[in-house]
Amino acid sequence: MAKMWQGVTDGVTSKIADDFNSSISFDSRMYREDIAGSIAHAKMLAKQGIIAEDEKNAIIAGLFGILEDLESGALKIDPSAEDIHMFVEQVLTDRIGEAGKRLHTARSRNDQVALDLRMYLRREAGEIIELLKAAAKAVCAKAEEYKTAVMPGYTHLQRAQPILLSHQLLAYCMMFLRDIDRIEDCRERMNVCPIGSCALAGTTYETDRRFEAELLDFSDICRNSIDGVSDRDFALELMSDLAILQTHLSRFCEELILWSSWEFGFVELSDNFTTGSSIMPQKKNPDMAELIRGKTGRVYGDLMSLLTALKGLPLAYNKDMQEDKEPVFDSVDTAKACLGVFIPMISEMKAKPENMLKAAQTGFINATDLADYLVRKGLPFRSAYKIAGQTVAKCREKGCILETLPLEDYKFLCELFEGDLYQEIDLKACVEKRISEGGTSLKSVEEQIEYVKKQLSEP
Ligand code: ARG
């Protein structure tokens, strides 16, 4: 079939080339944005006297008709069309005739595709922000539910110090709050209108770019037309933000996978979000958490693929840039799907505070508190640290824990030990003493819960 760009050539290309060149299989999802952009363009052209009022009206009515028919299914996307922009324009021209041919005045697909993609991604960014808010709320609610449960905190995956489970969960809330901030920030920078940049150099027509940008709810226009058609930073930025978000989800899921194992037994995931094995009847596998962890890899890959596609491109538009869509759409779809399963999985998860406490009782995680006890009795921290270490060695030798080591053994190691040491190394007391802002004491955790709630309640 001859192309709309038939001119210097006869517009006939090989079918193999057509298939290779076509982006409609993945850019048709931007049909709403493409139509909205074209309606605004027609309004601007008419206001500037570049097309007539009746032509504008015919174009707008035609575009609304196309939108309606696409939504109802009466009009099917033609898979052999080159891209969504060509498809809409072709159908419009078929339906309304001459006026349709005037729509592309003072416009190029180069600025059109940049416009559509910005509009599409700003909407998706908004949806992801809402999902992230729900995720942070679900985690915060879990923290409240298990506010006082004590567990071992880890470094190097070795039991380190006693903490509250709520404290650890709130760490993820803080990450999600930053993710929200980052995506909001990205959305703001993205919300700058490229239309009117045309092919690259601007146009000879007296257009009104700001009017068109306002109609489409942009807060500004791209100030340089070459940049307007060449820039894909907004996609890279969103993908970077999503890669970071996935890192957070993946770390959380990794903990859920560990914690739901028999070895830990800290949590139980709901049956709704685990699967059985086809051979081992006892199995309850955390597939959803594993898939979120696994899908994180593809979001990183998406980002890397677009960075690489762009790095060697001379200005302005190059067809390589058509390769922006699949990775950015995949990142968006993947992040939304991951959040969509993560939120109810967290809400339905049950913790097992008894097991967490049991784990906290072994591993000498109150040894720092023992050292701090001696510091309060006047020893320098380094000396206290050494004695606490020797005390742990003594316990190991005797097969007991700090709480059950007799006072005479303590006394033998250091004169300063008195009977009051036992209340100092009690796990609940160890947690309660961590009163520094942001620490693990209940009061501090309650402040963190309030903080998260306040951040999430702002408009
Ligand atoms: N389908 C193209 C893309 O996604 C649209 C822009 C084509 N522009 C061009 N001059 N060939 O990038």
PDB file of C-alpha atoms in Angstrom, residues 160-395:
ATOM      1  CA  ALA A 160      22.435  -7.866  65.567  1.00  0.00           C
ATOM      2  CA  GLN A 161      20.168  -6.011  67.989  1.00  0.00           C
ATOM      3  CA  PRO A 162      16.569  -6.384  69.140  1.00  0.00           C
ATOM      4  CA  ILE A 163      14.086  -4.202  67.273  1.00  0.00           C
ATOM      5  CA  LEU A 164      10.347  -3.922  66.854  1.00  0.00           C
ATOM      6  CA  LEU A 165       8.875  -5.531  63.750  1.00  0.00           C
ATOM      7  CA  SER A 166       6.938  -2.295  63.300  1.00  0.00           C
ATOM      8  CA  HIS A 167      10.236  -0.403  63.142  1.00  0.00           C
ATOM      9  CA  GLN A 168      11.489  -2.593  60.303  1.00  0.00           C
ATOM     10  CA  LEU A 169       8.186  -2.305  58.412  1.00  0.00           C
ATOM     11  CA  LEU A 170       8.237   1.464  58.734  1.00  0.00           C
ATOM     12  CA  ALA A 171      11.657   1.510  57.076  1.00  0.00           C
ATOM     13  CA  TYR A 172       9.845   0.361  53.915  1.00  0.00           C
ATOM     14  CA  CYS A 173       7.196   3.057  54.364  1.00  0.00           C
ATOM     15  CA  MET A 174       9.981   5.650  54.285  1.00  0.00           C
ATOM     16  CA  MET A 175      11.273   4.163  51.028  1.00  0.00           C
ATOM     17  CA  PHE A 176       7.811   4.316  49.486  1.00  0.00           C
ATOM     18  CA  LEU A 177       7.398   7.928  50.571  1.00  0.00           C
ATOM     19  CA  ARG A 178      10.628   8.766  48.747  1.00  0.00           C
ATOM     20  CA  ASP A 179       9.438   6.816  45.700  1.00  0.00           C
ATOM     21  CA  ILE A 180       6.259   8.896  45.688  1.00  0.00           C
ATOM     22  CA  ASP A 181       8.285  12.097  45.937  1.00  0.00           C
ATOM     23  CA  ARG A 182      10.573  11.067  43.131  1.00  0.00           C
ATOM     24  CA  ILE A 183       7.753  10.152  40.762  1.00  0.00           C
ATOM     25  CA  GLU A 184       5.832  13.346  41.571  1.00  0.00           C
ATOM     26  CA  ASP A 185       8.942  15.314  40.851  1.00  0.00           C
ATOM     27  CA  CYS A 186       9.517  13.434  37.605  1.00  0.00           C
ATOM     28  CA  ARG A 187       5.906  14.008  36.567  1.00  0.00           C
ATOM     29  CA  GLU A 188       6.337  17.728  37.035  1.00  0.00           C
ATOM     30  CA  ARG A 189       9.456  17.848  34.864  1.00  0.00           C
ATOM     31  CA  MET A 190       7.725  15.643  32.299  1.00  0.00           C
ATOM     32  CA  ASN A 191       4.755  17.987  32.087  1.00  0.00           C
ATOM     33  CA  VAL A 192       6.314  20.306  29.519  1.00  0.00           C
ATOM     34  CA  CYS A 193       4.829  20.416  26.053  1.00  0.00           C
ATOM     35  CA  PRO A 194       6.901  19.592  22.953  1.00  0.00           C
ATOM     36  CA  ILE A 195       4.186  20.130  20.340  1.00  0.00           C
ATOM     37  CA  GLY A 196       5.018  22.905  17.909  1.00  0.00           C
ATOM     38  CA  SER A 197       8.657  21.838  17.743  1.00  0.00           C
ATOM     39  CA  CYS A 198       7.559  20.229  14.469  1.00  0.00           C
ATOM     40  CA  ALA A 199      10.203  18.177  12.680  1.00  0.00           C
ATOM     41  CA  LEU A 200      12.994  19.892  14.629  1.00  0.00           C
ATOM     42  CA  ALA A 201      13.336  23.523  13.589  1.00  0.00           C
ATOM     43  CA  GLY A 202       9.955  24.956  14.498  1.00  0.00           C
ATOM     44  CA  THR A 203       7.574  26.203  11.834  1.00  0.00           C
ATOM     45  CA  THR A 204       6.905  29.076   9.474  1.00  0.00           C
ATOM     46  CA  TYR A 205       3.237  29.247  10.506  1.00  0.00           C
ATOM     47  CA  GLU A 206       2.146  31.640  13.213  1.00  0.00           C
ATOM     48  CA  THR A 207       1.271  28.976  15.743  1.00  0.00           C
ATOM     49  CA  ASP A 208       0.445  29.493  19.407  1.00  0.00           C
ATOM     50  CA  ARG A 209       2.327  26.812  21.244  1.00  0.00           C
ATOM     51  CA  ARG A 210       1.351  28.060  24.676  1.00  0.00           C
ATOM     52  CA  PHE A 211      -2.347  27.964  23.861  1.00  0.00           C
ATOM     53  CA  GLU A 212      -2.039  24.368  22.679  1.00  0.00           C
ATOM     54  CA  ALA A 213       0.007  23.416  25.756  1.00  0.00           C
ATOM     55  CA  GLU A 214      -2.606  24.952  28.030  1.00  0.00           C
ATOM     56  CA  LEU A 215      -5.426  23.065  26.332  1.00  0.00           C
ATOM     57  CA  LEU A 216      -3.527  19.879  27.102  1.00  0.00           C
ATOM     58  CA  ASP A 217      -2.826  20.776  30.744  1.00  0.00           C
ATOM     59  CA  PHE A 218       0.895  21.253  30.432  1.00  0.00           C
ATOM     60  CA  SER A 219       2.595  23.691  32.761  1.00  0.00           C
ATOM     61  CA  ASP A 220       5.134  24.947  30.224  1.00  0.00           C
ATOM     62  CA  ILE A 221       6.435  24.378  26.690  1.00  0.00           C
ATOM     63  CA  CYS A 222       9.783  22.906  25.636  1.00  0.00           C
ATOM     64  CA  ARG A 223      11.934  25.991  25.079  1.00  0.00           C
ATOM     65  CA  ASN A 224      14.050  24.559  22.288  1.00  0.00           C
ATOM     66  CA  SER A 225      12.412  22.774  19.385  1.00  0.00           C
ATOM     67  CA  ILE A 226      15.431  20.539  18.725  1.00  0.00           C
ATOM     68  CA  ASP A 227      15.387  19.447  22.354  1.00  0.00           C
ATOM     69  CA  GLY A 228      11.600  19.107  22.187  1.00  0.00           C
ATOM     70  CA  VAL A 229      11.803  16.302  19.637  1.00  0.00           C
ATOM     71  CA  SER A 230      15.077  14.726  20.826  1.00  0.00           C
ATOM     72  CA  ASP A 231      14.529  14.546  24.561  1.00  0.00           C
ATOM     73  CA  ARG A 232      13.509  11.290  26.194  1.00  0.00           C
ATOM     74  CA  ASP A 233      14.848  12.184  29.637  1.00  0.00           C
ATOM     75  CA  PHE A 234      11.306  12.085  30.973  1.00  0.00           C
ATOM     76  CA  ALA A 235      11.034   8.397  30.079  1.00  0.00           C
ATOM     77  CA  LEU A 236      14.494   7.624  31.433  1.00  0.00           C
ATOM     78  CA  GLU A 237      13.699   9.450  34.625  1.00  0.00           C
ATOM     79  CA  LEU A 238      10.452   7.598  35.191  1.00  0.00           C
ATOM     80  CA  MET A 239      12.178   4.297  34.454  1.00  0.00           C
ATOM     81  CA  SER A 240      14.968   5.156  36.893  1.00  0.00           C
ATOM     82  CA  ASP A 241      12.391   5.928  39.547  1.00  0.00           C
ATOM     83  CA  LEU A 242      10.621   2.665  38.821  1.00  0.00           C
ATOM     84  CA  ALA A 243      13.903   0.750  38.976  1.00  0.00           C
ATOM     85  CA  ILE A 244      14.496   2.204  42.447  1.00  0.00           C
ATOM     86  CA  LEU A 245      10.927   1.423  43.478  1.00  0.00           C
ATOM     87  CA  GLN A 246      11.406  -2.165  42.295  1.00  0.00           C
ATOM     88  CA  THR A 247      14.588  -2.381  44.369  1.00  0.00           C
ATOM     89  CA  HIS A 248      12.514  -1.553  47.424  1.00  0.00           C
ATOM     90  CA  LEU A 249       9.791  -4.029  46.560  1.00  0.00           C
ATOM     91  CA  SER A 250      12.383  -6.683  45.814  1.00  0.00           C
ATOM     92  CA  ARG A 251      14.210  -6.239  49.125  1.00  0.00           C
ATOM     93  CA  PHE A 252      10.938  -6.443  51.000  1.00  0.00           C
ATOM     94  CA  CYS A 253       9.920  -9.540  49.067  1.00  0.00           C
ATOM     95  CA  GLU A 254      13.302 -11.126  49.739  1.00  0.00           C
ATOM     96  CA  GLU A 255      12.636 -10.669  53.452  1.00  0.00           C
ATOM     97  CA  LEU A 256       9.156 -12.141  53.118  1.00  0.00           C
ATOM     98  CA  ILE A 257      10.603 -15.154  51.327  1.00  0.00           C
ATOM     99  CA  LEU A 258      13.160 -15.656  54.098  1.00  0.00           C
ATOM    100  CA  TRP A 259      10.732 -14.906  56.891  1.00  0.00           C
ATOM    101  CA  SER A 260       8.101 -17.302  55.604  1.00  0.00           C
ATOM    102  CA  SER A 261      10.592 -20.200  55.468  1.00  0.00           C
ATOM    103  CA  TRP A 262      10.599 -22.871  58.180  1.00  0.00           C
ATOM    104  CA  GLU A 263      14.052 -21.675  59.157  1.00  0.00           C
ATOM    105  CA  PHE A 264      12.702 -18.264  60.170  1.00  0.00           C
ATOM    106  CA  GLY A 265       8.988 -18.780  60.655  1.00  0.00           C
ATOM    107  CA  PHE A 266       8.447 -15.056  61.259  1.00  0.00           C
ATOM    108  CA  VAL A 267       5.465 -14.584  58.951  1.00  0.00           C
ATOM    109  CA  GLU A 268       2.801 -16.542  57.171  1.00  0.00           C
ATOM    110  CA  LEU A 269       1.638 -15.365  53.784  1.00  0.00           C
ATOM    111  CA  SER A 270      -2.035 -15.839  53.039  1.00  0.00           C
ATOM    112  CA  ASP A 271      -3.119 -18.810  50.926  1.00  0.00           C
ATOM    113  CA  ASN A 272      -4.330 -16.254  48.396  1.00  0.00           C
ATOM    114  CA  PHE A 273      -0.743 -15.283  47.653  1.00  0.00           C
ATOM    115  CA  THR A 274       1.127 -18.575  47.862  1.00  0.00           C
ATOM    116  CA  THR A 275       1.064 -21.669  45.700  1.00  0.00           C
ATOM    117  CA  GLY A 276       1.423 -25.380  46.300  1.00  0.00           C
ATOM    118  CA  SER A 277       3.876 -27.739  44.698  1.00  0.00           C
ATOM    119  CA  SER A 278       2.791 -30.244  42.081  1.00  0.00           C
ATOM    120  CA  ILE A 279       4.738 -32.970  43.863  1.00  0.00           C
ATOM    121  CA  MET A 280       5.391 -31.946  47.479  1.00  0.00           C
ATOM    122  CA  PRO A 281       2.062 -31.754  49.315  1.00  0.00           C
ATOM    123  CA  GLN A 282       3.448 -29.833  52.290  1.00  0.00           C
ATOM    124  CA  LYS A 283       4.711 -26.887  50.245  1.00  0.00           C
ATOM    125  CA  LYS A 284       3.462 -23.331  50.480  1.00  0.00           C
ATOM    126  CA  ASN A 285       5.583 -21.331  48.103  1.00  0.00           C
ATOM    127  CA  PRO A 286       5.891 -17.537  48.133  1.00  0.00           C
ATOM    128  CA  ASP A 287       5.645 -17.300  44.322  1.00  0.00           C
ATOM    129  CA  MET A 288       4.212 -13.778  44.249  1.00  0.00           C
ATOM    130  CA  ALA A 289       7.041 -12.402  46.352  1.00  0.00           C
ATOM    131  CA  GLU A 290       9.551 -14.276  44.208  1.00  0.00           C
ATOM    132  CA  LEU A 291       8.006 -12.948  41.015  1.00  0.00           C
ATOM    133  CA  ILE A 292       8.149  -9.369  42.263  1.00  0.00           C
ATOM    134  CA  ARG A 293      11.828  -9.953  43.067  1.00  0.00           C
ATOM    135  CA  GLY A 294      12.334 -11.564  39.662  1.00  0.00           C
ATOM    136  CA  LYS A 295      10.502  -8.899  37.676  1.00  0.00           C
ATOM    137  CA  THR A 296      12.771  -6.271  39.184  1.00  0.00           C
ATOM    138  CA  GLY A 297      15.442  -7.536  36.797  1.00  0.00           C
ATOM    139  CA  ARG A 298      13.395  -6.711  33.735  1.00  0.00           C
ATOM    140  CA  VAL A 299      12.689  -3.186  34.936  1.00  0.00           C
ATOM    141  CA  TYR A 300      16.451  -2.653  35.313  1.00  0.00           C
ATOM    142  CA  GLY A 301      16.904  -4.134  31.848  1.00  0.00           C
ATOM    143  CA  ASP A 302      14.289  -1.784  30.383  1.00  0.00           C
ATOM    144  CA  LEU A 303      16.151   1.217  31.748  1.00  0.00           C
ATOM    145  CA  MET A 304      19.468  -0.045  30.426  1.00  0.00           C
ATOM    146  CA  SER A 305      18.006  -0.711  26.995  1.00  0.00           C
ATOM    147  CA  LEU A 306      16.685   2.827  26.572  1.00  0.00           C
ATOM    148  CA  LEU A 307      19.832   4.429  27.969  1.00  0.00           C
ATOM    149  CA  THR A 308      21.798   2.432  25.427  1.00  0.00           C
ATOM    150  CA  ALA A 309      19.456   3.211  22.553  1.00  0.00           C
ATOM    151  CA  LEU A 310      19.834   6.931  23.184  1.00  0.00           C
ATOM    152  CA  LYS A 311      23.503   7.264  24.014  1.00  0.00           C
ATOM    153  CA  GLY A 312      24.880   7.508  20.505  1.00  0.00           C
ATOM    154  CA  LEU A 313      22.085   9.410  18.794  1.00  0.00           C
ATOM    155  CA  PRO A 314      22.884  12.644  17.025  1.00  0.00           C
ATOM    156  CA  LEU A 315      20.174  15.313  17.287  1.00  0.00           C
ATOM    157  CA  ALA A 316      17.344  15.422  16.478  1.00  0.00           C
ATOM    158  CA  TYR A 317      14.841  12.588  15.879  1.00  0.00           C
ATOM    159  CA  ASN A 318      16.179   9.202  14.779  1.00  0.00           C
ATOM    160  CA  LYS A 319      14.053   6.133  14.233  1.00  0.00           C
ATOM    161  CA  ASP A 320      16.002   4.429  17.020  1.00  0.00           C
ATOM    162  CA  MET A 321      13.789   6.485  19.291  1.00  0.00           C
ATOM    163  CA  GLN A 322      10.815   4.332  18.435  1.00  0.00           C
ATOM    164  CA  GLU A 323      12.585   1.796  20.664  1.00  0.00           C
ATOM    165  CA  ASP A 324      11.702   3.945  23.692  1.00  0.00           C
ATOM    166  CA  LYS A 325       8.154   2.666  23.950  1.00  0.00           C
ATOM    167  CA  GLU A 326       8.355  -1.040  24.650  1.00  0.00           C
ATOM    168  CA  PRO A 327      10.797  -0.715  27.556  1.00  0.00           C
ATOM    169  CA  VAL A 328       9.036   2.241  29.140  1.00  0.00           C
ATOM    170  CA  PHE A 329       5.618   0.606  28.775  1.00  0.00           C
ATOM    171  CA  ASP A 330       7.012  -2.633  30.168  1.00  0.00           C
ATOM    172  CA  SER A 331       8.474  -0.824  33.168  1.00  0.00           C
ATOM    173  CA  VAL A 332       5.184   0.901  33.876  1.00  0.00           C
ATOM    174  CA  ASP A 333       3.113  -2.275  33.412  1.00  0.00           C
ATOM    175  CA  THR A 334       5.497  -4.309  35.549  1.00  0.00           C
ATOM    176  CA  ALA A 335       5.638  -1.818  38.408  1.00  0.00           C
ATOM    177  CA  LYS A 336       1.841  -1.534  38.422  1.00  0.00           C
ATOM    178  CA  ALA A 337       1.389  -5.297  38.380  1.00  0.00           C
ATOM    179  CA  CYS A 338       3.936  -5.744  41.181  1.00  0.00           C
ATOM    180  CA  LEU A 339       2.290  -3.103  43.354  1.00  0.00           C
ATOM    181  CA  GLY A 340      -1.116  -4.548  42.541  1.00  0.00           C
ATOM    182  CA  VAL A 341      -0.166  -7.910  44.043  1.00  0.00           C
ATOM    183  CA  PHE A 342       2.102  -6.537  46.774  1.00  0.00           C
ATOM    184  CA  ILE A 343      -0.616  -4.453  48.466  1.00  0.00           C
ATOM    185  CA  PRO A 344      -3.129  -7.233  49.232  1.00  0.00           C
ATOM    186  CA  MET A 345      -0.309  -9.706  49.939  1.00  0.00           C
ATOM    187  CA  ILE A 346       0.929  -7.402  52.704  1.00  0.00           C
ATOM    188  CA  SER A 347      -2.553  -6.721  54.032  1.00  0.00           C
ATOM    189  CA  GLU A 348      -3.280 -10.429  54.350  1.00  0.00           C
ATOM    190  CA  MET A 349       0.105 -11.383  55.790  1.00  0.00           C
ATOM    191  CA  LYS A 350       0.235 -12.606  59.389  1.00  0.00           C
ATOM    192  CA  ALA A 351       3.264 -12.218  61.627  1.00  0.00           C
ATOM    193  CA  LYS A 352       4.289 -14.740  64.281  1.00  0.00           C
ATOM    194  CA  PRO A 353       5.527 -12.629  67.182  1.00  0.00           C
ATOM    195  CA  GLU A 354       6.257 -15.717  69.368  1.00  0.00           C
ATOM    196  CA  ASN A 355       8.770 -17.018  66.841  1.00  0.00           C
ATOM    197  CA  MET A 356      10.331 -13.620  66.370  1.00  0.00           C
ATOM    198  CA  LEU A 357      10.797 -13.264  70.102  1.00  0.00           C
ATOM    199  CA  LYS A 358      12.278 -16.755  70.342  1.00  0.00           C
ATOM    200  CA  ALA A 359      14.797 -15.866  67.650  1.00  0.00           C
ATOM    201  CA  ALA A 360      15.582 -12.625  69.434  1.00  0.00           C
ATOM    202  CA  GLN A 361      16.331 -14.558  72.615  1.00  0.00           C
ATOM    203  CA  THR A 362      19.222 -16.419  71.008  1.00  0.00           C
ATOM    204  CA  GLY A 363      22.176 -14.872  69.285  1.00  0.00           C
ATOM    205  CA  PHE A 364      23.266 -12.577  72.137  1.00  0.00           C
ATOM    206  CA  ILE A 365      21.674  -9.577  70.489  1.00  0.00           C
ATOM    207  CA  ASN A 366      21.640  -7.745  73.820  1.00  0.00           C
ATOM    208  CA  ALA A 367      25.465  -7.781  74.046  1.00  0.00           C
ATOM    209  CA  THR A 368      25.632  -4.100  73.037  1.00  0.00           C
ATOM    210  CA  ASP A 369      23.325  -3.314  75.936  1.00  0.00           C
ATOM    211  CA  LEU A 370      25.596  -5.211  78.287  1.00  0.00           C
ATOM    212  CA  ALA A 371      28.532  -3.098  77.114  1.00  0.00           C
ATOM    213  CA  ASP A 372      26.421   0.065  77.517  1.00  0.00           C
ATOM    214  CA  TYR A 373      25.652  -1.047  81.092  1.00  0.00           C
ATOM    215  CA  LEU A 374      29.371  -1.071  81.908  1.00  0.00           C
ATOM    216  CA  VAL A 375      29.833   2.287  80.202  1.00  0.00           C
ATOM    217  CA  ARG A 376      27.186   3.728  82.510  1.00  0.00           C
ATOM    218  CA  LYS A 377      29.175   2.269  85.404  1.00  0.00           C
ATOM    219  CA  GLY A 378      32.195   4.273  84.283  1.00  0.00           C
ATOM    220  CA  LEU A 379      34.147   2.061  81.840  1.00  0.00           C
ATOM    221  CA  PRO A 380      35.251   3.428  78.456  1.00  0.00           C
ATOM    222  CA  PHE A 381      33.191   1.860  75.631  1.00  0.00           C
ATOM    223  CA  ARG A 382      36.107  -0.083  74.104  1.00  0.00           C
ATOM    224  CA  SER A 383      36.912  -1.783  77.416  1.00  0.00           C
ATOM    225  CA  ALA A 384      33.244  -2.479  78.053  1.00  0.00           C
ATOM    226  CA  TYR A 385      32.908  -3.928  74.555  1.00  0.00           C
ATOM    227  CA  LYS A 386      35.770  -6.358  75.274  1.00  0.00           C
ATOM    228  CA  ILE A 387      34.275  -7.549  78.546  1.00  0.00           C
ATOM    229  CA  ALA A 388      30.862  -7.996  76.937  1.00  0.00           C
ATOM    230  CA  GLY A 389      32.564 -10.113  74.274  1.00  0.00           C
ATOM    231  CA  GLN A 390      34.255 -12.238  76.921  1.00  0.00           C
ATOM    232  CA  THR A 391      30.897 -12.651  78.632  1.00  0.00           C
ATOM    233  CA  VAL A 392      29.354 -13.944  75.394  1.00  0.00           C
ATOM    234  CA  ALA A 393      32.253 -16.407  75.074  1.00  0.00           C
ATOM    235  CA  LYS A 394      31.599 -17.557  78.642  1.00  0.00           C
ATOM    236  CA  CYS A 395      27.912 -18.133  77.859  1.00  0.00           C
TER     237      CYS A 395
END
